PDB file of C-alpha atoms and ligand atoms in Angstrom:
ATOM      1  CA  UNK A 204      18.009  14.586   1.965  1.00 89.00           C
ATOM      2  CA  UNK A 205      16.010  13.607   5.023  1.00 96.00           C
ATOM      3  CA  UNK A 206      16.949  14.497   8.563  1.00 98.00           C
ATOM      4  CA  UNK A 207      15.840  13.286  11.988  1.00 98.00           C
ATOM      5  CA  UNK A 208      16.444  14.630  15.471  1.00 99.00           C
ATOM      6  CA  UNK A 209      16.096  11.983  18.199  1.00 98.00           C
ATOM      7  CA  UNK A 210      15.611  13.372  21.700  1.00 98.00           C
ATOM      8  CA  UNK A 211      15.252  11.504  24.993  1.00 98.00           C
ATOM      9  CA  UNK A 212      12.868  13.288  27.370  1.00 98.00           C
ATOM     10  CA  UNK A 213      14.389  15.692  29.882  1.00 98.00           C
ATOM     11  CA  UNK A 214      15.144  14.438  33.407  1.00 98.00           C
ATOM     12  CA  UNK A 215      11.989  12.886  34.902  1.00 98.00           C
ATOM     13  CA  UNK A 216      10.942  12.931  38.562  1.00 98.00           C
ATOM     14  CA  UNK A 217      11.984   9.259  38.847  1.00 98.00           C
ATOM     15  CA  UNK A 218      15.293   9.877  37.032  1.00 98.00           C
ATOM     16  CA  UNK A 219      15.870  12.452  39.788  1.00 98.00           C
ATOM     17  CA  UNK A 220      14.914   9.866  42.454  1.00 98.00           C
ATOM     18  CA  UNK A 221      17.037   7.205  40.644  1.00 98.00           C
ATOM     19  CA  UNK A 222      14.064   4.849  40.234  1.00 98.00           C
ATOM     20  CA  UNK A 223      13.420   2.399  37.389  1.00 98.00           C
ATOM     21  CA  UNK A 224      10.568   3.942  35.424  1.00 98.00           C
ATOM     22  CA  UNK A 225       9.614   2.003  32.281  1.00 98.00           C
ATOM     23  CA  UNK A 226       5.919   2.548  31.515  1.00 98.00           C
ATOM     24  CA  UNK A 227       5.071   4.408  34.727  1.00 98.00           C
ATOM     25  CA  UNK A 228       3.830   7.764  33.489  1.00 98.00           C
ATOM     26  CA  UNK A 229       5.911  10.130  35.669  1.00 98.00           C
ATOM     27  CA  UNK A 230       6.312  13.877  34.939  1.00 98.00           C
ATOM     28  CA  UNK A 231       9.449  15.817  34.064  1.00 98.00           C
ATOM     29  CA  UNK A 232      11.386  17.274  36.987  1.00 98.00           C
ATOM     30  CA  UNK A 233      11.888  21.074  36.978  1.00 98.00           C
ATOM     31  CA  UNK A 234      15.425  20.400  35.700  1.00 98.00           C
ATOM     32  CA  UNK A 235      13.951  18.199  32.957  1.00 98.00           C
ATOM     33  CA  UNK A 236      11.742  21.055  31.817  1.00 98.00           C
ATOM     34  CA  UNK A 237      14.841  23.280  31.732  1.00 98.00           C
ATOM     35  CA  UNK A 238      16.692  20.653  29.672  1.00 98.00           C
ATOM     36  CA  UNK A 239      13.829  20.607  27.157  1.00 98.00           C
ATOM     37  CA  UNK A 240      13.912  24.419  26.878  1.00 98.00           C
ATOM     38  CA  UNK A 241      17.691  24.313  26.274  1.00 98.00           C
ATOM     39  CA  UNK A 242      17.196  21.608  23.630  1.00 98.00           C
ATOM     40  CA  UNK A 243      14.735  23.900  21.857  1.00 98.00           C
ATOM     41  CA  UNK A 244      17.315  26.682  21.900  1.00 98.00           C
ATOM     42  CA  UNK A 245      19.927  24.327  20.376  1.00 98.00           C
ATOM     43  CA  UNK A 246      17.458  23.500  17.570  1.00 98.00           C
ATOM     44  CA  UNK A 247      16.861  27.138  16.585  1.00 98.00           C
ATOM     45  CA  UNK A 248      17.119  27.332  12.793  1.00 98.00           C
ATOM     46  CA  UNK A 249      15.831  23.795  12.193  1.00 98.00           C
ATOM     47  CA  UNK A 250      12.383  23.518  10.575  1.00 98.00           C
ATOM     48  CA  UNK A 251      10.539  20.236  11.272  1.00 98.00           C
ATOM     49  CA  UNK A 252       7.831  18.790   9.038  1.00 98.00           C
ATOM     50  CA  UNK A 253       6.516  16.109  11.389  1.00 98.00           C
ATOM     51  CA  UNK A 254       6.916  14.869  14.969  1.00 99.00           C
ATOM     52  CA  UNK A 255       6.661  11.437  16.593  1.00 99.00           C
ATOM     53  CA  UNK A 256       6.344  10.831  20.323  1.00 99.00           C
ATOM     54  CA  UNK A 257       5.617   8.016  22.767  1.00 99.00           C
ATOM     55  CA  UNK A 258       2.404   7.695  24.793  1.00 98.00           C
ATOM     56  CA  UNK A 259       4.189   8.840  27.974  1.00 98.00           C
ATOM     57  CA  UNK A 260       3.902  12.400  29.261  1.00 98.00           C
ATOM     58  CA  UNK A 261       7.622  12.910  29.990  1.00 98.00           C
ATOM     59  CA  UNK A 262       8.317  12.570  26.254  1.00 99.00           C
ATOM     60  CA  UNK A 263       5.163  14.461  25.197  1.00 98.00           C
ATOM     61  CA  UNK A 264       5.972  17.387  27.492  1.00 98.00           C
ATOM     62  CA  UNK A 265       9.580  17.455  26.266  1.00 99.00           C
ATOM     63  CA  UNK A 266       8.369  17.633  22.663  1.00 99.00           C
ATOM     64  CA  UNK A 267       5.804  20.337  23.492  1.00 98.00           C
ATOM     65  CA  UNK A 268       8.458  22.490  25.204  1.00 98.00           C
ATOM     66  CA  UNK A 269      10.919  22.051  22.294  1.00 98.00           C
ATOM     67  CA  UNK A 270       8.297  22.881  19.642  1.00 98.00           C
ATOM     68  CA  UNK A 271       7.112  25.876  21.669  1.00 98.00           C
ATOM     69  CA  UNK A 272      10.700  27.183  21.787  1.00 98.00           C
ATOM     70  CA  UNK A 273      10.817  26.805  17.989  1.00 98.00           C
ATOM     71  CA  UNK A 274       7.342  28.252  17.446  1.00 98.00           C
ATOM     72  CA  UNK A 275       6.486  25.055  15.517  1.00 98.00           C
ATOM     73  CA  UNK A 276       3.664  23.670  17.675  1.00 98.00           C
ATOM     74  CA  UNK A 277       1.468  23.400  14.559  1.00 98.00           C
ATOM     75  CA  UNK A 278       3.360  20.534  12.858  1.00 98.00           C
ATOM     76  CA  UNK A 279       1.645  17.120  12.489  1.00 98.00           C
ATOM     77  CA  UNK A 280       2.439  15.045  15.597  1.00 98.00           C
ATOM     78  CA  UNK A 281       1.954  11.283  15.846  1.00 98.00           C
ATOM     79  CA  UNK A 282       1.856   9.572  19.235  1.00 98.00           C
ATOM     80  CA  UNK A 283       2.309   5.822  19.632  1.00 98.00           C
ATOM     81  CA  UNK A 284       3.123   3.505  22.496  1.00 98.00           C
ATOM     82  CA  UNK A 285       5.462   1.646  20.128  1.00 98.00           C
ATOM     83  CA  UNK A 286       7.939   4.414  21.075  1.00 99.00           C
ATOM     84  CA  UNK A 287       7.389   3.933  24.826  1.00 98.00           C
ATOM     85  CA  UNK A 288      10.320   3.253  27.126  1.00 98.00           C
ATOM     86  CA  UNK A 289      11.264  -0.418  27.635  1.00 98.00           C
ATOM     87  CA  UNK A 290       8.852  -1.931  30.215  1.00 98.00           C
ATOM     88  CA  UNK A 291      10.935  -2.554  33.364  1.00 98.00           C
ATOM     89  CA  UNK A 292       8.485  -5.072  34.846  1.00 98.00           C
ATOM     90  CA  UNK A 293       8.979  -5.814  38.552  1.00 98.00           C
ATOM     91  CA  UNK A 294      11.807  -3.252  38.757  1.00 98.00           C
ATOM     92  CA  UNK A 295       9.477  -0.321  38.044  1.00 98.00           C
ATOM     93  CA  UNK A 296       9.481   2.029  41.027  1.00 98.00           C
ATOM     94  CA  UNK A 297      12.531   0.426  42.674  1.00 98.00           C
ATOM     95  CA  UNK A 298      15.568   2.554  43.485  1.00 98.00           C
ATOM     96  CA  UNK A 299      18.457   1.629  41.178  1.00 97.00           C
ATOM     97  CA  UNK A 300      21.138   1.856  43.890  1.00 97.00           C
ATOM     98  CA  UNK A 301      19.099  -0.305  46.316  1.00 97.00           C
ATOM     99  CA  UNK A 302      18.474  -2.793  43.519  1.00 98.00           C
ATOM    100  CA  UNK A 303      22.245  -2.951  42.812  1.00 97.00           C
ATOM    101  CA  UNK A 304      22.880  -3.546  46.553  1.00 97.00           C
ATOM    102  CA  UNK A 305      20.342  -6.370  46.529  1.00 96.00           C
ATOM    103  CA  UNK A 306      21.234  -8.075  43.209  1.00 96.00           C
ATOM    104  CA  UNK A 307      24.751  -6.748  42.472  1.00 98.00           C
ATOM    105  CA  UNK A 308      25.988  -4.033  40.094  1.00 97.00           C
ATOM    106  CA  UNK A 309      26.718  -6.567  37.336  1.00 97.00           C
ATOM    107  CA  UNK A 310      23.181  -7.967  37.354  1.00 97.00           C
ATOM    108  CA  UNK A 311      21.664  -4.460  37.243  1.00 97.00           C
ATOM    109  CA  UNK A 312      23.989  -3.487  34.380  1.00 96.00           C
ATOM    110  CA  UNK A 313      22.812  -6.613  32.477  1.00 96.00           C
ATOM    111  CA  UNK A 314      19.144  -5.739  33.096  1.00 97.00           C
ATOM    112  CA  UNK A 315      19.702  -2.104  32.050  1.00 97.00           C
ATOM    113  CA  UNK A 316      22.051  -2.440  29.077  1.00 97.00           C
ATOM    114  CA  UNK A 317      22.108  -5.979  27.628  1.00 96.00           C
ATOM    115  CA  UNK A 318      20.390  -6.722  24.318  1.00 98.00           C
ATOM    116  CA  UNK A 319      18.390  -9.911  24.891  1.00 97.00           C
ATOM    117  CA  UNK A 320      18.082 -10.368  28.669  1.00 97.00           C
ATOM    118  CA  UNK A 321      14.749  -9.339  30.206  1.00 98.00           C
ATOM    119  CA  UNK A 322      14.464  -7.645  33.595  1.00 98.00           C
ATOM    120  CA  UNK A 323      12.035  -9.724  35.739  1.00 97.00           C
ATOM    121  CA  UNK A 324       8.537  -9.313  34.275  1.00 98.00           C
ATOM    122  CA  UNK A 325       9.798  -6.723  31.771  1.00 98.00           C
ATOM    123  CA  UNK A 326      11.047  -6.234  28.219  1.00 98.00           C
ATOM    124  CA  UNK A 327      14.583  -6.858  26.964  1.00 98.00           C
ATOM    125  CA  UNK A 328      16.065  -4.278  24.602  1.00 98.00           C
ATOM    126  CA  UNK A 329      15.353  -6.836  21.846  1.00 98.00           C
ATOM    127  CA  UNK A 330      11.650  -6.895  22.826  1.00 98.00           C
ATOM    128  CA  UNK A 331      11.652  -3.088  22.742  1.00 98.00           C
ATOM    129  CA  UNK A 332      13.307  -3.076  19.301  1.00 98.00           C
ATOM    130  CA  UNK A 333      10.646  -5.484  18.062  1.00 98.00           C
ATOM    131  CA  UNK A 334       8.044  -2.747  18.535  1.00 98.00           C
ATOM    132  CA  UNK A 335      10.182   0.354  17.875  1.00 98.00           C
ATOM    133  CA  UNK A 336      11.783  -0.733  14.594  1.00 98.00           C
ATOM    134  CA  UNK A 337       8.640  -1.868  12.737  1.00 98.00           C
ATOM    135  CA  UNK A 338       6.986   1.412  13.758  1.00 99.00           C
ATOM    136  CA  UNK A 339      10.032   3.391  12.559  1.00 98.00           C
ATOM    137  CA  UNK A 340      10.186   1.542   9.213  1.00 98.00           C
ATOM    138  CA  UNK A 341       6.453   1.867   8.525  1.00 98.00           C
ATOM    139  CA  UNK A 342       5.697   5.353   9.849  1.00 98.00           C
ATOM    140  CA  UNK A 343       8.863   7.435  10.241  1.00 98.00           C
ATOM    141  CA  UNK A 344      11.349   6.292   7.561  1.00 98.00           C
ATOM    142  CA  UNK A 345       8.976   7.138   4.650  1.00 98.00           C
ATOM    143  CA  UNK A 346       9.086  10.800   5.717  1.00 98.00           C
ATOM    144  CA  UNK A 347      12.892  10.690   5.839  1.00 98.00           C
ATOM    145  CA  UNK A 348      13.071   9.052   2.378  1.00 98.00           C
ATOM    146  CA  UNK A 349      10.737  11.798   1.107  1.00 98.00           C
ATOM    147  CA  UNK A 350      13.362  14.317   2.258  1.00 98.00           C
ATOM    148  CA  UNK A 351      11.409  15.655   5.243  1.00 98.00           C
ATOM    149  CA  UNK A 352      12.738  16.722   8.657  1.00 98.00           C
ATOM    150  CA  UNK A 353      11.489  14.608  11.551  1.00 98.00           C
ATOM    151  CA  UNK A 354      11.729  14.983  15.320  1.00 99.00           C
ATOM    152  CA  UNK A 355      11.289  11.889  17.529  1.00 99.00           C
ATOM    153  CA  UNK A 356      10.788  12.389  21.277  1.00 99.00           C
ATOM    154  CA  UNK A 357      11.139   9.136  23.207  1.00 99.00           C
ATOM    155  CA  UNK A 358      13.125   7.359  25.920  1.00 98.00           C
ATOM    156  CA  UNK A 359      16.548   6.068  26.892  1.00 98.00           C
ATOM    157  CA  UNK A 360      15.956   2.490  25.794  1.00 98.00           C
ATOM    158  CA  UNK A 361      13.443   2.944  22.997  1.00 98.00           C
ATOM    159  CA  UNK A 362      16.023   5.276  21.424  1.00 98.00           C
ATOM    160  CA  UNK A 363      18.871   2.823  22.199  1.00 98.00           C
ATOM    161  CA  UNK A 364      16.903   0.282  20.147  1.00 98.00           C
ATOM    162  CA  UNK A 365      16.630   2.753  17.247  1.00 98.00           C
ATOM    163  CA  UNK A 366      20.262   3.922  17.459  1.00 98.00           C
ATOM    164  CA  UNK A 367      21.454   0.293  17.593  1.00 98.00           C
ATOM    165  CA  UNK A 368      19.640  -0.248  14.286  1.00 98.00           C
ATOM    166  CA  UNK A 369      20.760   3.025  12.632  1.00 98.00           C
ATOM    167  CA  UNK A 370      24.392   2.609  13.703  1.00 98.00           C
ATOM    168  CA  UNK A 371      24.356  -1.184  13.131  1.00 98.00           C
ATOM    169  CA  UNK A 372      25.710  -1.858  16.626  1.00 98.00           C
ATOM    170  CA  UNK A 373      26.396  -5.386  17.893  1.00 97.00           C
ATOM    171  CA  UNK A 374      24.900  -6.586  21.213  1.00 97.00           C
ATOM    172  CA  UNK A 375      28.375  -6.128  22.720  1.00 96.00           C
ATOM    173  CA  UNK A 376      28.590  -2.537  21.471  1.00 97.00           C
ATOM    174  CA  UNK A 377      25.077  -1.656  22.658  1.00 97.00           C
ATOM    175  CA  UNK A 378      26.069  -2.633  26.220  1.00 96.00           C
ATOM    176  CA  UNK A 379      28.062   0.612  26.335  1.00 96.00           C
ATOM    177  CA  UNK A 380      25.439   2.802  24.589  1.00 97.00           C
ATOM    178  CA  UNK A 381      23.766   5.412  26.789  1.00 97.00           C
ATOM    179  CA  UNK A 382      21.414   8.171  25.559  1.00 98.00           C
ATOM    180  CA  UNK A 383      21.525  11.306  27.752  1.00 98.00           C
ATOM    181  CA  UNK A 384      18.329  13.153  28.733  1.00 98.00           C
ATOM    182  CA  UNK A 385      17.279  16.189  26.705  1.00 98.00           C
ATOM    183  CA  UNK A 386      20.184  16.066  24.206  1.00 98.00           C
ATOM    184  CA  UNK A 387      19.161  16.490  20.545  1.00 98.00           C
ATOM    185  CA  UNK A 388      20.829  13.781  18.401  1.00 98.00           C
ATOM    186  CA  UNK A 389      20.828  14.762  14.714  1.00 98.00           C
ATOM    187  CA  UNK A 390      20.897  12.121  11.947  1.00 98.00           C
ATOM    188  CA  UNK A 391      21.344  12.931   8.255  1.00 98.00           C
ATOM    189  CA  UNK A 392      20.265  10.331   5.671  1.00 98.00           C
ATOM    190  CA  UNK A 393      20.804   9.642   1.991  1.00 97.00           C
ATOM    191  CA  UNK A 394      17.893   9.492  -0.479  1.00 96.00           C
ATOM    192  CA  UNK A 395      17.299   5.828   0.436  1.00 97.00           C
ATOM    193  CA  UNK A 396      17.077   6.640   4.149  1.00 97.00           C
ATOM    194  CA  UNK A 397      20.489   5.205   4.972  1.00 98.00           C
ATOM    195  CA  UNK A 398      22.211   7.167   7.790  1.00 98.00           C
ATOM    196  CA  UNK A 399      25.143   9.275   6.514  1.00 98.00           C
ATOM    197  CA  UNK A 400      26.183  11.037   9.714  1.00 98.00           C
ATOM    198  CA  UNK A 401      24.980  11.717  13.246  1.00 98.00           C
ATOM    199  CA  UNK A 402      25.988  14.078  16.035  1.00 98.00           C
ATOM    200  CA  UNK A 403      24.708  15.542  19.288  1.00 98.00           C
ATOM    201  CA  UNK A 404      23.903  19.227  18.858  1.00 97.00           C
TER     202      UNK A 404
HETATM  203  O1  LIG B 213      12.981   3.617  32.540  1.00 88.04           O
HETATM  204  C1  LIG B 213      13.903   4.115  33.205  1.00 88.04           C
HETATM  205  O2  LIG B 213      14.223   3.828  34.361  1.00 88.04           O
HETATM  206  C2  LIG B 213      14.778   5.142  32.529  1.00 88.04           C
HETATM  207  O3  LIG B 213      14.046   5.857  31.604  1.00 88.04           O
HETATM  208  C3  LIG B 213      15.882   4.433  31.799  1.00 88.04           C
HETATM  209  O4  LIG B 213      16.483   3.702  32.743  1.00 88.04           O
HETATM  210  P1  LIG B 213      17.869   3.005  32.453  1.00 88.04           P
HETATM  211  O5  LIG B 213      18.788   4.081  31.971  1.00 88.04           O
HETATM  212  O6  LIG B 213      18.217   2.420  33.773  1.00 88.04           O
HETATM  213  O7  LIG B 213      17.585   1.970  31.388  1.00 88.04           O
END
């Protein structure tokens, strides 16, 4: 049976500064590097066959730290911007608390967590899913169906799009879905690639 570990990058410098990040290519914070090391320790004993990662360094560095902890830096690794974080448009760089003061908590929650409402100039979660899911189906799921073990290092919202699909969440349910930084989320699948169980390690 196939297995996949989904991991959101460790805390980034702009997570630390509470800024909307999206496609801005910010580094991990020191704490984020620590989170990635701890994630590697939690994954001791797992053997991965293939890795997938976004085109952003916070996810790439998280994956590199995890694989180094596991001494598995030699596995095939595929990078694609299809796995990038949702583009936050005009909000990128803005402080989240200041933005909530300016536009209201409710409006910021809608921009951050709704399914089909776009932040100004940015992508909705639906837009993000429309690039994440085709990539997953075409490039990642075949490895899972072949019974391989996959690790996917990506972002809060690109992984929310994938988890929404795997867990068959409604737009109402996805409003309450958050993916923590640096926490390995293990999925087990049946021989057809249908999720059987999932848990944070
Ligand atoms: O892009 C960002 O700002 C973060 O990675 C995710 O932000 P959010 O949790 O506010 O969607």
